[in-house]
GROMACS .gro file of C-alpha atoms in nm:
model
  345
    1ILE     CA    1   0.000   0.000   0.000
    2ALA     CA    2   0.101   0.360  -0.064
    3VAL     CA    3  -0.050   0.642   0.142
    4LEU     CA    4  -0.048   0.973  -0.044
    5PRO     CA    5  -0.052   1.313   0.129
    6PHE     CA    6  -0.407   1.418   0.214
    7ALA     CA    7  -0.511   1.740   0.044
    8ASP     CA    8  -0.589   2.046   0.257
    9LEU     CA    9  -0.933   2.181   0.161
   10SER     CA   10  -0.964   2.410   0.463
   11PRO     CA   11  -1.110   2.757   0.394
   12LEU     CA   12  -0.780   2.937   0.465
   13ALA     CA   13  -0.561   2.659   0.318
   14ASP     CA   14  -0.355   2.678   0.638
   15GLN     CA   15  -0.383   2.318   0.759
   16ASP     CA   16  -0.119   2.158   0.540
   17HIS     CA   17   0.072   2.034   0.845
   18PHE     CA   18  -0.248   1.873   0.974
   19SER     CA   19  -0.354   1.704   0.650
   20HIS     CA   20  -0.003   1.574   0.573
   21GLY     CA   21   0.036   1.480   0.939
   22LEU     CA   22  -0.275   1.263   0.920
   23ALA     CA   23  -0.124   1.074   0.626
   24ASP     CA   24   0.203   1.040   0.821
   25GLU     CA   25   0.021   0.895   1.120
   26LEU     CA   26  -0.159   0.645   0.897
   27ILE     CA   27   0.173   0.537   0.745
   28THR     CA   28   0.324   0.495   1.091
   29SER     CA   29   0.030   0.284   1.206
   30LEU     CA   30   0.025   0.066   0.895
   31THR     CA   31   0.400  -0.006   0.914
   32ARG     CA   32   0.334  -0.180   1.247
   33ILE     CA   33   0.144  -0.455   1.063
   34ARG     CA   34   0.392  -0.713   0.939
   35GLY     CA   35   0.157  -0.842   0.670
   36LEU     CA   36   0.173  -0.509   0.486
   37ARG     CA   37   0.448  -0.356   0.276
   38VAL     CA   38   0.401   0.017   0.321
   39ILE     CA   39   0.578   0.255   0.085
   40ALA     CA   40   0.794   0.513   0.262
   41ARG     CA   41   0.650   0.860   0.305
   42GLY     CA   42   0.914   1.042   0.099
   43LEU     CA   43   0.874   0.830  -0.212
   44ALA     CA   44   0.494   0.830  -0.204
   45PHE     CA   45   0.471   1.203  -0.132
   46SER     CA   46   0.723   1.297  -0.401
   47LEU     CA   47   0.534   1.106  -0.671
   48ALA     CA   48   0.207   1.261  -0.553
   49GLN     CA   49   0.351   1.605  -0.633
   50GLN     CA   50   0.387   1.507  -0.997
   51ASP     CA   51   0.107   1.518  -1.253
   52LEU     CA   52   0.039   1.144  -1.251
   53SER     CA   53  -0.275   0.935  -1.228
   54LEU     CA   54  -0.326   0.722  -0.918
   55ARG     CA   55  -0.285   0.407  -1.127
   56GLU     CA   56   0.047   0.536  -1.264
   57ILE     CA   57   0.167   0.626  -0.913
   58GLY     CA   58   0.070   0.279  -0.794
   59ARG     CA   59   0.242   0.116  -1.090
   60ARG     CA   60   0.567   0.307  -1.033
   61LEU     CA   61   0.563   0.221  -0.664
   62GLY     CA   62   0.482  -0.145  -0.731
   63VAL     CA   63   0.186  -0.154  -0.495
   64GLU     CA   64  -0.158  -0.311  -0.516
   65THR     CA   65  -0.346  -0.031  -0.339
   66VAL     CA   66  -0.325   0.346  -0.294
   67LEU     CA   67  -0.491   0.546  -0.016
   68GLU     CA   68  -0.573   0.911  -0.083
   69GLY     CA   69  -0.794   1.164   0.085
   70ASN     CA   70  -0.856   1.521   0.190
   71VAL     CA   71  -0.903   1.718   0.509
   72GLN     CA   72  -1.116   2.024   0.574
   73ARG     CA   73  -1.072   2.188   0.912
   74SER     CA   74  -1.274   2.492   1.015
   75GLY     CA   75  -1.310   2.605   1.374
   76ASP     CA   76  -1.396   2.304   1.586
   77ARG     CA   77  -1.523   2.099   1.291
   78LEU     CA   78  -1.325   1.845   1.091
   79SER     CA   79  -1.417   1.674   0.767
   80VAL     CA   80  -1.206   1.385   0.637
   81THR     CA   81  -1.267   1.190   0.317
   82ALA     CA   82  -1.057   0.889   0.212
   83GLN     CA   83  -1.054   0.630  -0.066
   84LEU     CA   84  -0.862   0.306  -0.098
   85ILE     CA   85  -0.808   0.235  -0.467
   86CYS     CA   86  -0.708  -0.088  -0.642
   87VAL     CA   87  -0.418  -0.005  -0.874
   88ALA     CA   88  -0.494  -0.284  -1.123
   89THR     CA   89  -0.858  -0.185  -1.187
   90GLY     CA   90  -0.887   0.172  -1.061
   91GLU     CA   91  -1.187   0.070  -0.851
   92ASP     CA   92  -1.260   0.184  -0.496
   93LEU     CA   93  -1.201  -0.098  -0.249
   94TRP     CA   94  -1.326   0.124   0.030
   95SER     CA   95  -1.422   0.486   0.086
   96GLY     CA   96  -1.526   0.678   0.392
   97ASP     CA   97  -1.643   1.024   0.500
   98PHE     CA   98  -1.608   1.163   0.850
   99ASP     CA   99  -1.763   1.494   0.955
  100GLU     CA  100  -1.718   1.546   1.327
  101ALA     CA  101  -1.571   1.767   1.598
  102THR     CA  102  -1.196   1.821   1.563
  103ASP     CA  103  -1.121   1.627   1.881
  104ALA     CA  104  -1.256   1.315   1.708
  105ILE     CA  105  -0.938   1.301   1.495
  106PHE     CA  106  -0.788   1.024   1.710
  107ARG     CA  107  -1.091   0.800   1.667
  108ILE     CA  108  -1.101   0.882   1.295
  109GLU     CA  109  -0.738   0.773   1.256
  110LYS     CA  110  -0.807   0.440   1.427
  111GLU     CA  111  -1.118   0.378   1.215
  112LEU     CA  112  -0.931   0.463   0.896
  113VAL     CA  113  -0.656   0.212   0.972
  114GLN     CA  114  -0.904  -0.059   1.069
  115GLU     CA  115  -1.115  -0.006   0.758
  116VAL     CA  116  -0.812  -0.006   0.526
  117VAL     CA  117  -0.662  -0.321   0.679
  118GLU     CA  118  -0.996  -0.499   0.660
  119ALA     CA  119  -1.048  -0.394   0.296
  120ILE     CA  120  -0.702  -0.523   0.200
  121GLY     CA  121  -0.768  -0.850   0.382
  122VAL     CA  122  -0.480  -0.848   0.631
  123ARG     CA  123  -0.534  -0.976   0.985
  124PRO     CA  124  -0.322  -0.794   1.245
  125SER     CA  125  -0.191  -1.003   1.533
  126SER     CA  126  -0.319  -0.935   1.883
  127GLU     CA  127   0.009  -0.754   1.962
  128GLU     CA  128  -0.031  -0.536   1.653
  129GLN     CA  129  -0.393  -0.464   1.743
  130ARG     CA  130  -0.286  -0.342   2.087
  131ALA     CA  131  -0.024  -0.116   1.930
  132LEU     CA  132  -0.283   0.030   1.693
  133GLN     CA  133  -0.529   0.098   1.974
  134ARG     CA  134  -0.278   0.268   2.206
  135PRO     CA  135  -0.350   0.645   2.199
  136SER     CA  136  -0.058   0.886   2.168
  137THR     CA  137  -0.252   1.184   2.302
  138GLN     CA  138  -0.614   1.287   2.338
  139ILE     CA  139  -0.547   1.662   2.331
  140VAL     CA  140  -0.591   1.814   1.986
  141GLY     CA  141  -0.375   2.117   2.062
  142ALA     CA  142  -0.083   1.896   2.164
  143TYR     CA  143  -0.131   1.683   1.853
  144ASP     CA  144  -0.135   1.997   1.637
  145PHE     CA  145   0.196   2.121   1.783
  146TYR     CA  146   0.345   1.773   1.741
  147LEU     CA  147   0.253   1.765   1.371
  148ARG     CA  148   0.401   2.113   1.321
  149GLY     CA  149   0.717   1.988   1.491
  150ARG     CA  150   0.735   1.691   1.255
  151ARG     CA  151   0.723   1.924   0.953
  152TYR     CA  152   1.008   2.138   1.088
  153PHE     CA  153   1.209   1.831   1.190
  154ALA     CA  154   1.189   1.695   0.835
  155GLN     CA  155   1.381   2.003   0.712
  156TYR     CA  156   1.685   1.852   0.884
  157HIS     CA  157   1.881   2.170   0.941
  158GLY     CA  158   1.964   2.374   1.249
  159ARG     CA  159   1.699   2.645   1.230
  160GLY     CA  160   1.423   2.401   1.141
  161MET     CA  161   1.536   2.173   1.424
  162GLU     CA  162   1.517   2.459   1.674
  163PHE     CA  163   1.161   2.534   1.558
  164ALA     CA  164   1.074   2.164   1.585
  165LEU     CA  165   1.209   2.159   1.940
  166LYS     CA  166   0.984   2.452   2.029
  167MET     CA  167   0.679   2.281   1.879
  168PHE     CA  168   0.743   1.951   2.058
  169SER     CA  169   0.798   2.142   2.383
  170ARG     CA  170   0.465   2.323   2.337
  171ALA     CA  171   0.299   1.986   2.285
  172ILE     CA  172   0.442   1.867   2.618
  173GLU     CA  173   0.312   2.181   2.791
  174LEU     CA  174  -0.039   2.080   2.685
  175ASP     CA  175   0.005   1.707   2.750
  176ASP     CA  176   0.293   1.604   2.975
  177GLN     CA  177   0.206   1.237   2.906
  178TYR     CA  178   0.276   1.265   2.531
  179ALA     CA  179   0.550   1.007   2.470
  180LEU     CA  180   0.593   1.079   2.099
  181ALA     CA  181   0.652   1.448   2.167
  182GLN     CA  182   0.913   1.358   2.432
  183ALA     CA  183   1.084   1.134   2.175
  184GLY     CA  184   1.071   1.427   1.930
  185ILE     CA  185   1.244   1.652   2.184
  186ALA     CA  186   1.515   1.387   2.229
  187ASP     CA  187   1.566   1.357   1.852
  188CYS     CA  188   1.596   1.735   1.809
  189CYS     CA  189   1.846   1.763   2.093
  190ALA     CA  190   2.051   1.470   1.958
  191PHE     CA  191   2.067   1.639   1.617
  192LEU     CA  192   2.162   1.976   1.766
  193TYR     CA  193   2.426   1.810   1.985
  194ALA     CA  194   2.584   1.641   1.682
  195ASN     CA  195   2.564   1.943   1.452
  196SER     CA  196   2.588   2.251   1.678
  197GLY     CA  197   2.913   2.227   1.866
  198ARG     CA  198   2.838   1.918   2.081
  199SER     CA  199   2.690   2.115   2.368
  200PRO     CA  200   2.658   1.890   2.679
  201GLU     CA  201   2.325   2.061   2.749
  202TYR     CA  202   2.170   1.911   2.433
  203ARG     CA  203   2.315   1.566   2.508
  204GLU     CA  204   2.175   1.567   2.861
  205ARG     CA  205   1.834   1.685   2.744
  206ALA     CA  206   1.826   1.409   2.482
  207LEU     CA  207   1.897   1.154   2.754
  208GLU     CA  208   1.633   1.302   2.982
  209ALA     CA  209   1.359   1.328   2.716
  210SER     CA  210   1.422   0.979   2.574
  211ALA     CA  211   1.406   0.829   2.924
  212ARG     CA  212   1.079   1.011   2.989
  213ALA     CA  213   0.934   0.889   2.656
  214LEU     CA  214   1.009   0.529   2.753
  215GLU     CA  215   0.868   0.581   3.099
  216LEU     CA  216   0.543   0.703   2.942
  217ASP     CA  217   0.525   0.429   2.676
  218PRO     CA  218   0.769   0.137   2.708
  219GLU     CA  219   0.634  -0.020   2.387
  220LEU     CA  220   0.686   0.286   2.163
  221PRO     CA  221   0.944   0.199   1.893
  222GLU     CA  222   1.029   0.565   1.827
  223ALA     CA  223   1.115   0.612   2.195
  224HIS     CA  224   1.357   0.318   2.184
  225VAL     CA  225   1.529   0.470   1.877
  226SER     CA  226   1.557   0.807   2.053
  227ARG     CA  227   1.706   0.640   2.359
  228GLY     CA  228   1.950   0.443   2.145
  229VAL     CA  229   2.073   0.759   1.971
  230ALA     CA  230   2.111   0.948   2.300
  231LEU     CA  231   2.305   0.662   2.461
  232SER     CA  232   2.525   0.617   2.154
  233GLN     CA  233   2.618   0.986   2.166
  234SER     CA  234   2.695   0.948   2.537
  235GLY     CA  235   2.953   0.675   2.482
  236ARG     CA  236   2.734   0.388   2.604
  237PRO     CA  237   2.734   0.163   2.294
  238GLU     CA  238   2.619  -0.166   2.450
  239GLU     CA  239   2.314  -0.007   2.612
  240ALA     CA  240   2.237   0.183   2.292
  241GLY     CA  241   2.244  -0.137   2.087
  242GLN     CA  242   1.984  -0.300   2.312
  243PHE     CA  243   1.741  -0.015   2.253
  244PHE     CA  244   1.791  -0.025   1.876
  245GLU     CA  245   1.730  -0.401   1.878
  246THR     CA  246   1.408  -0.353   2.077
  247ALA     CA  247   1.288  -0.085   1.833
  248LEU     CA  248   1.345  -0.325   1.543
  249ARG     CA  249   1.154  -0.599   1.723
  250LEU     CA  250   0.860  -0.368   1.792
  251ASN     CA  251   0.850  -0.231   1.436
  252PRO     CA  252   1.081  -0.400   1.182
  253ASN     CA  253   0.971  -0.147   0.917
  254LEU     CA  254   1.073   0.165   1.111
  255PHE     CA  255   1.328   0.338   0.886
  256GLU     CA  256   1.479   0.543   1.168
  257ALA     CA  257   1.565   0.228   1.364
  258HIS     CA  258   1.769   0.088   1.073
  259TYR     CA  259   1.925   0.424   0.980
  260PHE     CA  260   2.040   0.527   1.327
  261TYR     CA  261   2.150   0.175   1.414
  262ALA     CA  262   2.374   0.190   1.107
  263ARG     CA  263   2.519   0.521   1.223
  264HIS     CA  264   2.568   0.375   1.569
  265HIS     CA  265   2.773   0.090   1.418
  266VAL     CA  266   2.984   0.344   1.227
  267THR     CA  267   3.064   0.517   1.556
  268ALA     CA  268   3.138   0.180   1.718
  269GLY     CA  269   3.375   0.090   1.433
  270ASP     CA  270   3.179  -0.212   1.306
  271ALA     CA  271   3.181  -0.150   0.931
  272GLU     CA  272   3.008  -0.473   0.828
  273LYS     CA  273   2.715  -0.416   1.064
  274ALA     CA  274   2.692  -0.055   0.951
  275ILE     CA  275   2.664  -0.169   0.588
  276GLU     CA  276   2.401  -0.428   0.684
  277PHE     CA  277   2.173  -0.172   0.845
  278TYR     CA  278   2.237   0.099   0.586
  279GLU     CA  279   2.128  -0.152   0.321
  280SER     CA  280   1.811  -0.246   0.512
  281ALA     CA  281   1.735   0.125   0.562
  282SER     CA  282   1.778   0.183   0.189
  283ARG     CA  283   1.534  -0.099   0.110
  284LEU     CA  284   1.274   0.074   0.328
  285ARG     CA  285   1.333   0.414   0.167
  286PRO     CA  286   1.493   0.370  -0.174
  287GLU     CA  287   1.434   0.739  -0.249
  288ASP     CA  288   1.650   0.854   0.044
  289TYR     CA  289   1.973   1.018  -0.074
  290GLN     CA  290   2.149   1.024   0.264
  291VAL     CA  291   2.179   0.649   0.317
  292PRO     CA  292   2.377   0.564   0.000
  293LEU     CA  293   2.594   0.875   0.016
  294LEU     CA  294   2.679   0.824   0.384
  295SER     CA  295   2.746   0.453   0.341
  296ALA     CA  296   2.967   0.480   0.031
  297GLN     CA  297   3.288   0.550   0.223
  298ILE     CA  298   3.231   0.244   0.440
  299TYR     CA  299   3.224   0.021   0.132
  300ASP     CA  300   3.557   0.176   0.029
  301ASP     CA  301   3.701   0.115   0.377
  302VAL     CA  302   3.626  -0.259   0.362
  303GLY     CA  303   3.767  -0.297   0.011
  304ARG     CA  304   3.436  -0.293  -0.180
  305SER     CA  305   3.515   0.008  -0.399
  306GLN     CA  306   3.287  -0.100  -0.685
  307ASP     CA  307   2.993  -0.119  -0.445
  308GLY     CA  308   3.097   0.218  -0.304
  309GLU     CA  309   3.092   0.377  -0.648
  310ALA     CA  310   2.754   0.222  -0.728
  311VAL     CA  311   2.586   0.349  -0.412
  312ARG     CA  312   2.742   0.694  -0.463
  313ARG     CA  313   2.591   0.715  -0.810
  314ARG     CA  314   2.256   0.603  -0.675
  315GLY     CA  315   2.281   0.857  -0.395
  316VAL     CA  316   2.364   1.143  -0.631
  317GLU     CA  317   2.069   1.050  -0.852
  318ALA     CA  318   1.841   1.041  -0.547
  319ALA     CA  319   1.975   1.379  -0.430
  320GLU     CA  320   1.912   1.529  -0.774
  321GLU     CA  321   1.552   1.404  -0.770
  322HIS     CA  322   1.506   1.539  -0.417
  323ILE     CA  323   1.646   1.881  -0.515
  324LYS     CA  324   1.401   1.908  -0.805
  325LEU     CA  325   1.121   1.917  -0.547
  326ASN     CA  326   1.320   2.083  -0.265
  327PRO     CA  327   1.563   2.326  -0.434
  328ASP     CA  328   1.647   2.503  -0.106
  329ASP     CA  329   1.758   2.189   0.080
  330ALA     CA  330   2.116   2.274   0.171
  331ARG     CA  331   2.184   1.928   0.318
  332ALA     CA  332   2.091   1.753  -0.008
  333LEU     CA  333   2.307   1.999  -0.200
  334TYR     CA  334   2.623   1.957   0.005
  335ILE     CA  335   2.592   1.580   0.054
  336GLY     CA  336   2.523   1.539  -0.319
  337ALA     CA  337   2.821   1.762  -0.398
  338ASN     CA  338   3.045   1.550  -0.175
  339GLY     CA  339   2.927   1.243  -0.364
  340LEU     CA  340   3.020   1.401  -0.696
  341VAL     CA  341   3.364   1.498  -0.568
  342SER     CA  342   3.426   1.138  -0.464
  343LEU     CA  343   3.319   1.026  -0.811
  344GLY     CA  344   3.573   1.265  -0.965
  345GLN     CA  345   3.307   1.499  -1.098
   0.00000   0.00000   0.00000
């Protein structure tokens, strides 16, 4: 299945973070079901921005079904429409309309996932059902700040990360039991520690927030990844590895678990393990430019220069495609440029 970004039909067209966030949450929920192969957000969203039919998008992604929809939010009212479409025939397998108070969004999300899974014919295990039913928050304002934080976090640069940290912190002010927002704070602080002068304050806050996220929800895969990153940065590799392994057990399809576990193995000096998890991360998000370009040097280091050149070329191509849609992404530009230098271009 591929979940496309939900369109924002709100009167002021100012709910893009909310409509895209809903699609993100659906992707996250669906990836917890082992019987489904869920296309990564970046690849599905990037194709959706092109002038392609749903059947062509589905064909390019190699999926059987595509979920699309729209969101209209006005005051305290929320309208959500969604359709699950069979790629082969173009027919609707399921469609639904929800017109309720905005605070019903959490129930709407659960119903959407249940209806989609049932229409596809997949039976979640009892463990997966429990994970799907576990609420992240019941406070719409906190959820709204969290989704805004996710959008800033995805920019993956210092200023955006600082804004994301503020949004996640505002979410916690409204709901101090919000484990995902605590994990978001930890992720922001870990990024700022690694990329803004290694301030001990950021490292300590990442440790504190990741511990709090786990305290609030011990079964949250994202919290285990956040804890693993924070511990890895703190020079506690064995403990960090245990949290990454738990995250992978809880959600084998969680890209961040594979990606940051690979980076952890780089720091620990285990090149073969780093390659293993970079490759699994790349399978989950083949459109991601960072994974191949960051892993290329490791192939060179272990004497696999041909593989290193191949992944560099793939990474540069992915960066070029990303820049077409995000021309102001400085990270994609400089990582892509580094790849070209290494290729002698």
